[in-house]
Coordinates of C-alpha atoms in Angstrom, one line a residue:
Chain Q
X1 CA 0.2 -0.1 0.0
X2 CA 2.7 2.4 0.7
X3 CA 4.4 2.2 -2.7
X4 CA 2.8 4.0 -5.5
X5 CA 1.7 1.4 -7.9
X6 CA -0.1 1.7 -11.3
X7 CA -3.0 0.1 -9.5
X8 CA -3.2 2.7 -6.4
X9 CA -3.1 5.5 -9.0
X10 CA -5.7 4.3 -10.8
X11 CA -7.9 4.0 -7.9
X12 CA -7.3 7.2 -6.6
X13 CA -8.1 8.5 -10.0
X14 CA -11.4 6.5 -10.0
X15 CA -11.6 7.8 -6.5
X16 CA -11.6 11.5 -7.6
X17 CA -13.6 11.3 -10.4
X18 CA -16.6 9.8 -8.3
X19 CA -16.2 12.5 -5.8
X20 CA -16.5 15.3 -8.2
X21 CA -19.6 14.0 -9.5
X22 CA -20.7 13.7 -5.8
X23 CA -19.8 17.2 -5.2
X24 CA -21.7 18.6 -8.1
X25 CA -24.8 17.3 -7.1
X26 CA -24.1 18.7 -3.6
X27 CA -23.7 22.0 -5.1
X28 CA -26.9 21.6 -7.1
X29 CA -28.8 21.0 -4.1
X30 CA -27.4 23.9 -2.5
X31 CA -25.7 22.4 0.2
X32 CA -22.9 23.8 2.3
X33 CA -18.8 23.4 2.0
X34 CA -19.4 20.4 4.5
X35 CA -22.3 18.8 2.5
X36 CA -20.1 19.2 -0.6
X37 CA -17.0 17.2 1.3
X38 CA -19.2 14.8 2.6
X39 CA -21.2 13.8 -0.6
X40 CA -17.5 13.8 -2.3
X41 CA -16.4 11.5 0.0
X42 CA -19.6 9.0 -0.1
X43 CA -19.6 9.0 -3.4
X44 CA -15.6 8.5 -3.8
X45 CA -15.4 5.9 -1.2
X46 CA -18.7 4.5 -0.3
X47 CA -19.1 1.5 -2.6
X48 CA -15.6 0.2 -1.2
X49 CA -16.8 0.7 2.0
X50 CA -20.0 -1.4 1.6
X51 CA -18.0 -4.2 0.2
X52 CA -15.3 -4.2 2.8
X53 CA -18.2 -4.2 5.4
X54 CA -20.1 -7.1 3.7
X55 CA -16.9 -9.1 3.1
X56 CA -15.3 -8.8 6.5
X57 CA -12.5 -6.6 5.0
X58 CA -12.6 -4.2 7.9
X59 CA -11.5 -1.4 8.6
X60 CA -11.7 -0.9 4.9
X61 CA -8.7 0.3 3.1
X62 CA -9.3 3.9 2.8
X63 CA -9.4 4.3 6.6
X64 CA -6.0 2.9 6.9
X65 CA -4.0 4.9 4.2
X66 CA -4.5 8.7 4.4
X67 CA -4.1 9.4 0.6
X68 CA -7.3 7.7 0.3
X69 CA -8.9 10.4 2.7
X70 CA -7.4 13.4 1.0
X71 CA -8.4 12.6 -2.5
X72 CA -12.4 12.9 -2.0
X73 CA -11.4 16.2 0.2
X74 CA -9.1 17.5 -2.7
X75 CA -12.0 17.0 -5.1
X76 CA -14.8 18.5 -3.1
X77 CA -12.8 21.7 -2.5
X78 CA -11.7 21.9 -6.3
X79 CA -15.8 21.5 -7.0
X80 CA -16.6 24.0 -4.3
X81 CA -14.5 26.7 -6.0
X82 CA -14.5 25.6 -9.4
X83 CA -18.1 24.3 -9.9
X84 CA -19.6 26.2 -12.8
X85 CA -16.4 25.1 -14.9
X86 CA -16.8 21.4 -14.0
X87 CA -20.5 21.6 -14.5
X88 CA -19.7 22.7 -18.2
X89 CA -17.4 20.0 -18.3
X90 CA -20.2 17.1 -17.3
X91 CA -19.5 14.9 -20.6
X92 CA -16.0 14.9 -20.0
X93 CA -16.6 14.0 -16.4
X94 CA -19.0 11.0 -17.8
X95 CA -16.1 9.7 -19.6
X96 CA -13.8 9.4 -16.7
X97 CA -16.6 8.3 -14.7
X98 CA -17.1 5.2 -16.9
X99 CA -13.5 4.4 -16.5
X100 CA -13.9 4.6 -12.7
X101 CA -16.7 2.1 -12.7
X102 CA -14.9 -0.1 -14.8
X103 CA -12.1 -0.1 -12.7
X104 CA -13.9 -0.4 -9.6
X105 CA -16.1 -3.3 -10.8
X106 CA -12.9 -5.2 -11.7
X107 CA -11.1 -4.8 -8.4
X108 CA -14.1 -5.3 -6.3
X109 CA -15.0 -8.6 -7.6
X110 CA -11.1 -9.7 -7.3
X111 CA -11.0 -8.7 -4.0
X112 CA -14.5 -10.3 -3.2
X113 CA -12.7 -13.3 -4.0
X114 CA -9.4 -13.0 -2.2
X115 CA -11.8 -12.9 0.6
X116 CA -13.3 -16.1 0.1
X117 CA -16.5 -15.2 -2.0
X118 CA -17.2 -17.6 -5.2
X119 CA -17.6 -15.8 -8.3
X120 CA -21.5 -15.1 -8.6
X121 CA -21.4 -13.0 -5.2
X122 CA -18.0 -11.4 -6.2
X123 CA -19.3 -10.2 -9.2
X124 CA -22.4 -8.9 -7.1
X125 CA -19.8 -7.2 -4.7
X126 CA -17.9 -5.8 -7.9
X127 CA -21.1 -4.1 -9.1
X128 CA -21.7 -2.7 -5.5
X129 CA -18.3 -1.3 -5.5
X130 CA -18.9 0.6 -8.7
X131 CA -22.5 1.7 -8.3
X132 CA -22.5 1.8 -4.1
X133 CA -21.3 5.4 -3.9
X134 CA -23.6 7.0 -6.3
X135 CA -26.2 5.6 -4.7
X136 CA -25.1 6.4 -1.3
X137 CA -24.6 10.0 -2.6
X138 CA -28.6 10.2 -4.3
X139 CA -30.0 8.9 -1.0
X140 CA -27.9 11.6 1.2
X141 CA -29.1 14.0 -1.5
X142 CA -32.7 13.2 -0.9
X143 CA -33.5 11.8 -4.2
X144 CA -34.0 8.1 -5.9
X145 CA -30.9 6.9 -7.3
X146 CA -30.6 7.6 -10.7
X147 CA -29.0 4.5 -11.9
X148 CA -32.8 3.4 -11.2
X149 CA -34.1 5.9 -13.5
X150 CA -33.4 4.2 -16.7
X151 CA -29.5 4.8 -17.1
X152 CA -27.5 1.9 -18.3
X153 CA -25.2 2.0 -15.8
X154 CA -24.8 -1.1 -13.2
X155 CA -25.5 -3.7 -15.7
X156 CA -22.3 -2.9 -17.2
X157 CA -20.6 -3.0 -14.3
X158 CA -22.1 -6.4 -13.5
X159 CA -20.9 -7.6 -16.5
X160 CA -17.4 -6.6 -16.4
X161 CA -17.1 -8.1 -12.4
X162 CA -18.6 -11.3 -14.0
X163 CA -16.0 -11.6 -16.6
X164 CA -13.2 -10.6 -14.4
X165 CA -14.3 -12.9 -11.4
X166 CA -14.7 -15.7 -14.1
X167 CA -11.0 -15.6 -15.3
X168 CA -10.1 -15.0 -11.6
X169 CA -11.9 -18.4 -10.7
X170 CA -10.1 -19.9 -13.4
X171 CA -6.8 -19.3 -12.4
X172 CA -6.4 -16.8 -15.5
X173 CA -3.6 -14.2 -14.7
X174 CA -5.0 -11.0 -13.1
X175 CA -3.7 -8.6 -15.9
X176 CA -6.3 -10.5 -18.2
X177 CA -9.0 -10.8 -15.7
X178 CA -8.7 -6.9 -15.0
X179 CA -8.2 -5.8 -18.6
X180 CA -11.3 -8.1 -19.8
X181 CA -13.7 -7.2 -17.4
X182 CA -12.9 -3.6 -17.5
X183 CA -12.9 -3.4 -21.3
X184 CA -16.4 -4.9 -21.4
X185 CA -18.0 -2.5 -18.7
X186 CA -15.9 0.6 -20.4
X187 CA -16.9 -0.1 -23.9
X188 CA -20.4 -1.0 -23.0
X189 CA -21.0 2.1 -20.7
X190 CA -19.5 4.5 -23.3
X191 CA -21.8 3.2 -25.8
X192 CA -24.9 3.5 -23.4
X193 CA -23.7 7.2 -23.0
X194 CA -22.7 7.8 -26.7
X195 CA -26.0 6.1 -28.0
X196 CA -28.3 6.8 -25.3
X197 CA -29.1 3.4 -24.8
X198 CA -31.7 3.0 -21.7
X199 CA -32.6 0.2 -19.3
X200 CA -36.0 -1.5 -19.8
X201 CA -39.2 -0.4 -17.9
X202 CA -42.0 -2.5 -16.6
X203 CA -44.7 -2.1 -19.1
X204 CA -48.7 -1.5 -18.9
X205 CA -50.2 0.5 -16.1
X206 CA -48.6 0.4 -12.6
X207 CA -51.5 -0.9 -10.2
X208 CA -52.0 1.5 -7.4
Chain B
X1 CA -26.2 -25.0 4.3
X2 CA -26.0 -27.6 1.0
X3 CA -28.7 -30.0 1.9
X4 CA -32.1 -28.6 1.2
X5 CA -33.7 -28.4 4.6
X6 CA -37.3 -27.2 5.6
X7 CA -35.6 -24.5 7.1
X8 CA -33.5 -23.2 4.1
X9 CA -36.9 -23.4 2.2
X10 CA -38.6 -21.7 4.4
X11 CA -35.9 -18.9 4.3
X12 CA -36.0 -18.7 0.8
X13 CA -39.9 -18.7 0.8
X14 CA -39.8 -15.6 3.1
X15 CA -37.1 -13.7 1.0
X16 CA -39.0 -14.4 -2.4
X17 CA -42.2 -12.7 -0.8
X18 CA -40.5 -9.8 0.7
X19 CA -38.5 -9.5 -2.5
X20 CA -41.5 -9.5 -4.4
X21 CA -43.2 -6.4 -2.4
X22 CA -39.9 -4.9 -3.1
X23 CA -40.2 -5.1 -6.8
X24 CA -43.9 -3.9 -6.7
X25 CA -42.6 -0.7 -5.2
X26 CA -40.2 -0.4 -7.5
X27 CA -42.5 -0.8 -10.4
X28 CA -44.8 1.7 -8.9
X29 CA -42.1 4.3 -8.7
X30 CA -41.7 3.7 -12.5
X31 CA -37.9 2.4 -11.8
X32 CA -36.2 0.5 -14.6
X33 CA -35.5 -3.3 -14.4
X34 CA -32.5 -2.7 -12.6
X35 CA -34.0 -0.7 -10.2
X36 CA -37.0 -3.6 -9.7
X37 CA -34.0 -6.1 -9.2
X38 CA -32.4 -3.9 -6.3
X39 CA -35.4 -3.2 -4.7
X40 CA -36.2 -6.9 -4.7
X41 CA -32.7 -8.1 -3.6
X42 CA -32.4 -5.3 -0.9
X43 CA -36.1 -6.0 0.5
X44 CA -35.8 -10.0 0.2
X45 CA -32.0 -9.9 2.0
X46 CA -31.5 -6.3 3.2
X47 CA -32.8 -7.2 7.3
X48 CA -30.6 -10.6 7.0
X49 CA -27.7 -8.6 5.9
X50 CA -27.8 -5.6 8.4
X51 CA -28.1 -8.4 11.2
X52 CA -25.2 -10.1 10.2
X53 CA -23.1 -6.8 9.5
X54 CA -24.1 -6.2 13.3
X55 CA -23.4 -9.2 14.9
X56 CA -19.9 -9.7 13.0
X57 CA -21.6 -12.6 10.9
X58 CA -20.0 -11.6 7.6
X59 CA -19.8 -12.2 5.0
X60 CA -23.9 -12.8 5.2
X61 CA -24.8 -16.2 4.4
X62 CA -27.0 -15.2 1.4
X63 CA -23.3 -14.1 -0.2
X64 CA -21.8 -17.7 0.4
X65 CA -24.7 -19.3 -1.1
X66 CA -25.7 -18.7 -4.6
X67 CA -29.6 -19.8 -3.9
X68 CA -29.8 -16.8 -2.1
X69 CA -29.0 -14.6 -4.9
X70 CA -30.9 -16.4 -7.3
X71 CA -34.2 -16.1 -5.3
X72 CA -35.0 -12.3 -5.2
X73 CA -33.8 -12.3 -8.8
X74 CA -36.7 -14.6 -9.7
X75 CA -39.0 -12.5 -7.8
X76 CA -38.0 -9.4 -9.5
X77 CA -38.4 -10.9 -13.1
X78 CA -41.7 -12.3 -12.4
X79 CA -42.9 -9.0 -10.9
X80 CA -41.5 -7.0 -14.0
X81 CA -43.3 -8.9 -16.3
X82 CA -46.4 -9.8 -14.4
X83 CA -46.9 -6.9 -12.1
X84 CA -50.5 -6.0 -12.9
X85 CA -51.5 -9.7 -11.8
X86 CA -49.6 -9.5 -8.6
X87 CA -50.6 -6.1 -7.7
X88 CA -54.1 -7.4 -8.1
X89 CA -52.9 -10.3 -5.6
X90 CA -51.7 -8.2 -2.8
X91 CA -53.9 -8.9 0.0
X92 CA -52.6 -12.6 -0.5
X93 CA -49.0 -11.0 -0.9
X94 CA -49.5 -9.6 2.8
X95 CA -50.5 -12.8 4.4
X96 CA -47.4 -14.4 2.9
X97 CA -45.3 -11.4 3.8
X98 CA -46.7 -12.1 7.7
X99 CA -45.5 -15.3 7.3
X100 CA -41.9 -14.1 6.1
X101 CA -42.0 -11.6 9.2
X102 CA -42.7 -14.6 11.6
X103 CA -40.2 -16.5 10.1
X104 CA -37.4 -13.9 10.0
X105 CA -37.9 -12.2 13.3
X106 CA -37.4 -15.8 14.9
X107 CA -34.3 -17.3 12.8
X108 CA -33.0 -13.7 12.9
X109 CA -33.2 -13.8 17.1
X110 CA -31.9 -17.0 17.5
X111 CA -28.9 -16.8 15.0
X112 CA -28.3 -13.4 16.9
X113 CA -28.1 -15.4 20.3
X114 CA -25.7 -18.2 18.5
X115 CA -22.9 -15.2 18.1
X116 CA -23.0 -14.6 21.5
X117 CA -25.8 -11.8 22.0
X118 CA -27.8 -11.4 25.1
X119 CA -31.6 -12.2 24.8
X120 CA -32.6 -8.3 24.8
X121 CA -30.5 -7.0 21.8
X122 CA -31.4 -10.8 20.2
X123 CA -34.5 -9.7 20.1
X124 CA -34.3 -6.7 18.7
X125 CA -31.7 -8.1 15.8
X126 CA -35.1 -10.3 15.3
X127 CA -37.1 -7.3 14.8
X128 CA -34.4 -5.8 12.6
X129 CA -33.7 -9.0 10.4
X130 CA -37.9 -8.9 9.8
X131 CA -38.4 -5.2 9.0
X132 CA -34.7 -4.0 7.7
X133 CA -35.4 -5.0 4.6
X134 CA -38.7 -3.1 3.9
X135 CA -36.9 0.2 5.6
X136 CA -34.2 -0.3 3.2
X137 CA -36.6 -0.7 0.3
X138 CA -38.6 2.5 1.6
X139 CA -35.3 4.7 1.9
X140 CA -34.2 3.8 -1.8
X141 CA -37.8 4.4 -3.4
X142 CA -37.3 7.9 -1.8
X143 CA -39.9 7.3 1.0
X144 CA -40.5 7.5 4.5
X145 CA -40.7 3.5 5.8
X146 CA -44.4 2.6 5.9
X147 CA -43.5 0.8 9.2
X148 CA -43.5 4.3 10.5
X149 CA -46.7 5.5 9.5
X150 CA -49.4 3.8 11.7
X151 CA -49.1 -0.2 10.4
X152 CA -48.8 -2.7 13.2
X153 CA -45.9 -4.3 11.6
X154 CA -42.6 -3.7 14.0
X155 CA -44.5 -4.8 17.4
X156 CA -45.5 -8.1 16.3
X157 CA -42.2 -9.0 15.0
X158 CA -40.3 -7.6 18.1
X159 CA -42.9 -9.4 20.4
X160 CA -42.2 -13.1 18.4
X161 CA -38.8 -12.3 18.4
X162 CA -38.5 -11.7 22.4
X163 CA -40.3 -14.8 23.0
X164 CA -38.3 -17.3 20.9
X165 CA -35.0 -15.7 22.6
X166 CA -36.6 -16.4 26.1
X167 CA -37.1 -20.0 25.4
X168 CA -33.7 -20.4 23.8
X169 CA -32.0 -18.5 26.7
X170 CA -33.4 -21.3 29.0
X171 CA -32.5 -24.0 26.8
X172 CA -35.5 -24.8 25.2
X173 CA -35.7 -26.8 22.5
X174 CA -35.4 -24.9 19.0
X175 CA -38.5 -25.9 17.7
X176 CA -40.4 -24.9 20.7
X177 CA -39.0 -21.4 20.6
X178 CA -39.1 -20.8 16.7
X179 CA -43.1 -22.6 16.8
X180 CA -44.0 -20.1 20.1
X181 CA -42.1 -17.0 18.5
X182 CA -43.6 -17.5 15.3
X183 CA -47.0 -18.3 16.1
X184 CA -47.2 -15.2 18.0
X185 CA -46.1 -13.0 15.7
X186 CA -47.8 -14.2 12.6
X187 CA -51.4 -14.3 14.7
X188 CA -50.9 -10.7 15.9
X189 CA -49.7 -9.5 12.3
X190 CA -52.6 -11.1 10.7
X191 CA -55.2 -9.7 13.2
X192 CA -53.6 -6.4 12.7
X193 CA -54.5 -6.7 8.8
X194 CA -57.8 -8.3 9.4
X195 CA -59.0 -5.7 12.0
X196 CA -56.7 -2.9 11.0
X197 CA -55.6 -2.4 14.1
X198 CA -53.0 0.6 14.2
X199 CA -50.1 1.7 16.4
X200 CA -50.8 4.7 18.8
X201 CA -49.7 8.3 17.0
X202 CA -48.4 11.0 19.9
X203 CA -51.5 13.7 20.8
X204 CA -51.6 16.9 20.6
X205 CA -50.1 19.6 18.2
X206 CA -46.8 19.0 16.8
X207 CA -44.8 22.1 17.6
X208 CA -43.1 23.5 14.4
Chain V
X1 CA -18.7 -2.0 31.5
X2 CA -20.6 -3.2 34.1
X3 CA -19.3 -0.9 36.8
X4 CA -21.3 2.6 36.7
X5 CA -18.2 4.8 36.0
X6 CA -18.5 8.6 35.0
X7 CA -17.7 8.1 31.2
X8 CA -20.3 5.2 31.1
X9 CA -23.0 7.7 32.7
X10 CA -21.8 10.8 30.3
X11 CA -22.4 8.1 27.5
X12 CA -25.8 7.6 28.5
X13 CA -26.6 11.1 28.6
X14 CA -25.2 11.8 25.2
X15 CA -27.3 9.3 24.0
X16 CA -30.2 10.2 25.5
X17 CA -30.5 13.9 24.4
X18 CA -29.6 12.4 21.0
X19 CA -32.3 10.1 21.0
X20 CA -34.9 12.9 21.8
X21 CA -33.9 15.0 19.3
X22 CA -34.4 12.0 16.9
X23 CA -37.9 11.5 18.5
X24 CA -39.0 15.2 18.2
X25 CA -38.1 14.8 14.5
X26 CA -40.4 11.7 14.6
X27 CA -43.8 13.7 16.3
X28 CA -43.0 16.3 13.9
X29 CA -43.1 14.4 10.7
X30 CA -46.3 12.3 12.4
X31 CA -44.7 9.4 12.7
X32 CA -46.3 6.5 15.0
X33 CA -44.9 5.5 18.5
X34 CA -42.8 3.0 16.5
X35 CA -41.2 5.4 14.4
X36 CA -40.5 7.5 17.4
X37 CA -38.9 4.9 19.1
X38 CA -36.7 3.9 16.1
X39 CA -36.0 7.6 15.3
X40 CA -34.7 8.1 19.0
X41 CA -32.8 4.8 19.1
X42 CA -31.2 5.3 15.4
X43 CA -30.5 9.0 16.7
X44 CA -28.7 7.9 19.8
X45 CA -27.1 4.7 18.9
X46 CA -26.6 5.3 15.0
X47 CA -23.2 7.0 14.8
X48 CA -21.7 4.8 17.2
X49 CA -22.7 1.5 15.1
X50 CA -21.6 3.1 11.7
X51 CA -18.2 3.6 13.4
X52 CA -18.2 0.1 15.2
X53 CA -18.9 -1.4 12.0
X54 CA -16.6 0.2 10.0
X55 CA -13.4 0.0 12.6
X56 CA -14.6 -3.8 13.4
X57 CA -15.8 -3.6 16.5
X58 CA -18.7 -5.7 16.0
X59 CA -21.1 -6.6 17.7
X60 CA -21.3 -2.9 19.0
X61 CA -21.2 -2.1 22.5
X62 CA -24.7 -1.1 22.5
X63 CA -26.0 -4.7 21.7
X64 CA -23.8 -5.9 24.6
X65 CA -25.3 -3.8 27.5
X66 CA -28.7 -3.7 27.9
X67 CA -28.6 0.0 29.2
X68 CA -27.6 1.3 26.1
X69 CA -30.8 -0.1 24.7
X70 CA -33.2 1.2 27.5
X71 CA -32.2 4.9 27.1
X72 CA -33.3 5.7 23.6
X73 CA -36.3 3.8 24.3
X74 CA -37.0 5.8 27.4
X75 CA -35.9 9.2 25.8
X76 CA -38.6 8.0 22.8
X77 CA -41.4 7.5 25.5
X78 CA -40.7 10.7 27.0
X79 CA -40.9 12.3 24.3
X80 CA -43.9 10.7 22.8
X81 CA -46.1 11.7 26.0
X82 CA -44.4 15.1 26.5
X83 CA -43.4 16.6 22.9
X84 CA -45.1 19.9 23.1
X85 CA -43.0 20.5 26.6
X86 CA -39.9 19.4 25.0
X87 CA -40.5 21.1 21.8
X88 CA -40.6 24.6 23.7
X89 CA -37.4 23.5 25.8
X90 CA -35.3 23.0 22.3
X91 CA -32.9 25.9 23.0
X92 CA -32.0 23.8 26.2
X93 CA -31.9 20.5 24.2
X94 CA -29.4 22.1 21.7
X95 CA -27.1 23.0 24.6
X96 CA -27.2 19.2 25.8
X97 CA -26.9 17.9 22.2
X98 CA -23.6 20.0 22.1
X99 CA -22.5 18.3 25.2
X100 CA -23.4 15.0 23.5
X101 CA -21.5 16.1 20.3
X102 CA -18.4 16.9 22.2
X103 CA -18.6 13.4 24.2
X104 CA -18.9 11.4 21.1
X105 CA -16.5 13.1 18.6
X106 CA -13.8 12.6 21.5
X107 CA -14.6 9.1 22.7
X108 CA -15.3 8.0 19.0
X109 CA -11.9 8.8 17.9
X110 CA -9.9 7.3 20.9
X111 CA -11.7 4.2 20.4
X112 CA -10.8 4.2 16.5
X113 CA -7.1 4.3 17.6
X114 CA -7.5 1.8 20.1
X115 CA -8.6 -0.6 17.3
X116 CA -5.8 0.3 15.2
X117 CA -6.8 3.3 13.0
X118 CA -4.1 6.1 12.6
X119 CA -5.0 9.7 13.9
X120 CA -6.6 11.2 11.0
X121 CA -9.0 8.1 9.9
X122 CA -9.4 8.3 13.7
X123 CA -10.5 11.9 13.5
X124 CA -12.9 11.1 10.5
X125 CA -14.3 8.3 13.0
X126 CA -14.9 10.5 15.8
X127 CA -16.8 12.7 13.7
X128 CA -18.8 10.2 12.0
X129 CA -19.7 9.1 15.8
X130 CA -21.0 12.4 16.6
X131 CA -23.0 13.1 13.3
X132 CA -24.0 9.8 12.0
X133 CA -27.0 9.5 14.2
X134 CA -28.4 12.5 13.0
X135 CA -27.8 12.1 9.5
X136 CA -29.4 8.6 9.6
X137 CA -32.2 10.3 11.6
X138 CA -32.9 12.9 8.8
X139 CA -32.4 10.0 5.9
X140 CA -35.0 8.0 7.7
X141 CA -37.4 10.8 8.1
X142 CA -37.2 11.6 4.4
X143 CA -35.1 15.2 4.4
X144 CA -31.6 15.8 3.3
X145 CA -29.8 15.8 6.8
X146 CA -29.9 19.2 8.5
X147 CA -25.7 19.5 9.3
X148 CA -25.6 20.0 5.2
X149 CA -27.7 22.8 5.2
X150 CA -25.5 25.6 6.6
X151 CA -25.7 24.8 10.3
X152 CA -21.9 24.5 11.9
X153 CA -22.0 21.1 13.5
X154 CA -19.7 18.9 11.8
X155 CA -16.9 21.1 12.0
X156 CA -16.4 21.5 15.7
X157 CA -16.8 17.6 16.1
X158 CA -13.9 17.2 13.5
X159 CA -11.6 19.7 14.8
X160 CA -12.4 18.4 18.8
X161 CA -11.9 14.7 17.5
X162 CA -8.5 15.6 15.3
X163 CA -7.3 17.4 18.8
X164 CA -8.0 14.5 20.8
X165 CA -6.4 11.9 18.3
X166 CA -3.2 13.9 18.2
X167 CA -2.8 14.2 21.9
X168 CA -3.9 10.3 22.3
X169 CA -1.2 9.6 19.6
X170 CA 1.8 11.1 21.4
X171 CA 0.9 9.4 24.6
X172 CA -0.6 12.1 26.4
X173 CA -3.1 11.2 29.1
X174 CA -6.5 10.3 28.4
X175 CA -8.4 12.8 30.4
X176 CA -6.2 15.4 28.3
X177 CA -7.1 14.4 25.3
X178 CA -11.1 14.0 26.1
X179 CA -11.0 17.7 27.6
X180 CA -9.1 19.4 25.3
X181 CA -10.8 17.9 22.1
X182 CA -14.2 18.4 24.1
X183 CA -13.9 21.5 25.0
X184 CA -12.7 22.8 21.8
X185 CA -15.9 21.2 20.3
X186 CA -18.2 22.5 22.7
X187 CA -17.0 26.0 22.8
X188 CA -17.1 26.2 19.0
X189 CA -20.6 24.6 18.7
X190 CA -22.2 26.9 21.3
X191 CA -20.6 29.9 19.7
X192 CA -22.0 28.6 16.4
X193 CA -25.4 28.5 17.9
X194 CA -25.2 31.8 20.0
X195 CA -23.8 33.6 17.2
X196 CA -25.7 31.8 14.3
X197 CA -22.4 31.6 12.5
X198 CA -23.0 29.3 9.3
X199 CA -20.8 26.8 7.2
X200 CA -19.9 28.8 3.7
X201 CA -21.8 27.7 0.4
X202 CA -20.9 27.5 -3.3
X203 CA -21.0 31.0 -4.7
X204 CA -22.2 31.7 -8.4
X205 CA -24.9 30.0 -10.1
X206 CA -25.5 26.1 -9.8
X207 CA -25.2 24.8 -13.5
X208 CA -28.2 22.9 -14.0

């Protein structure tokens, strides 16, 4: 953990981008500086916290390594001061966010298997790592999670996590599991943004 | 866990019925297929997850046994396609839900004691197992938990859990603890539905 | 735990005051008796539960000691019956609440360090202990946490927790860590109430 490996850098970049999306929601909801920082931290770290609590990897890594706490604080402060600029850059933020999602779903699934879960629940934990922060952000901001509202976000994460878990299960090399799973999630998510694919809704009238 | 015992079957039936209630809420809130599946899973498994995290029985059983993940997915898909029919069957769903509540409050309390809790906190954990999934469902769906709104739901669960915990504490046989606690909760809950009993509200004007 | 030390008494007083604030919110939202009790318990114990789950101190102390469960129930019942009186006493409740916050942020930080966390994440856990219950209360009551809305509440808790963690890190005596951190938080919070200090908001238009 102490050395700056490529994986840690990628992880911190993913947290940074997720944290910016949380801070932007907080600014738009007219929360104060503290609310901006909390939503930045929750969005950046919440998915990993939820996974670590469920697979019994507590205390979460982010509480044992100060860099993991500094990154969402930095993202929150940047957003607090420069939110009009960041708001205009949102299409780019969404692309970086897709990178973060791809990274988290893969690392989350592999970590869950290293803690003894089978591949199917590990894939679920990978998805939770990717989407948990955004769900916590929306609940704290008082809205129904946007990923329940037709946006194709969780399915690519689950698919990528499942591919990574399957390769890891059959003792494939880590880089192959991470690359195959991550690329599947990334491609699918970017195409969903680009082509505005949506998830299916239940048909017919919803009975009261 | 691998053998299909009567307890596992009952547990899976309880999860199935809870998951249907979660999926119905999701359809009515016009969430997409993913939202339906998440609310099904959260409602079916959330109470047990919350208990397991609190009593340090992680990873939760549902993450170690794939059948526990398949059941809410099946319930979510069935609801997604047949929600108008299921919506009309809601009175029956409520009766099955009362069975699930009775089962969960008893098994939750006994499991908590097996992990070292005293009977009073174990009864609380039994109630949490029964009501936690529905509370998580309502928070995710953006509404105040319905069980805070006068419906008599948690009290029968707490009473049933307390009876089961007390019998278990004095080394009574498991079947006696489960039957006495479960029947108390079931009878009380069914009478509350039938006779529309409600929980008391604070009287007088609520000061602003 | 079994002896009634001064720390346990202070802890129970803090839980009682927090629980009253939760029960008052529940009465104003017109929840039933059960909702009042759950919001009392969540507000009084939620911060400590969240900390204990994150630092792997499960089961939480409150589940191993029945007095910790009785206090929020008592606070909830008192509020349920005497809420008009308590509502009028709210300025005093706020002062007691500041005591509870000061106590929780200090004990939370020190407990986290005793479980192996470094001083920076321990300070964060101290803040979480102080503010977590109120945040859970607001989410259950269906509103955005009030501490995100300009009220200066979390910053004093973080500052007090950081001071306590720093003194504890350099092997200062426990009473010095607790007193210095607690007094800083208490003074700051009381002055914020008295002088209606608020947290900064992001300037400029929030881009849609």
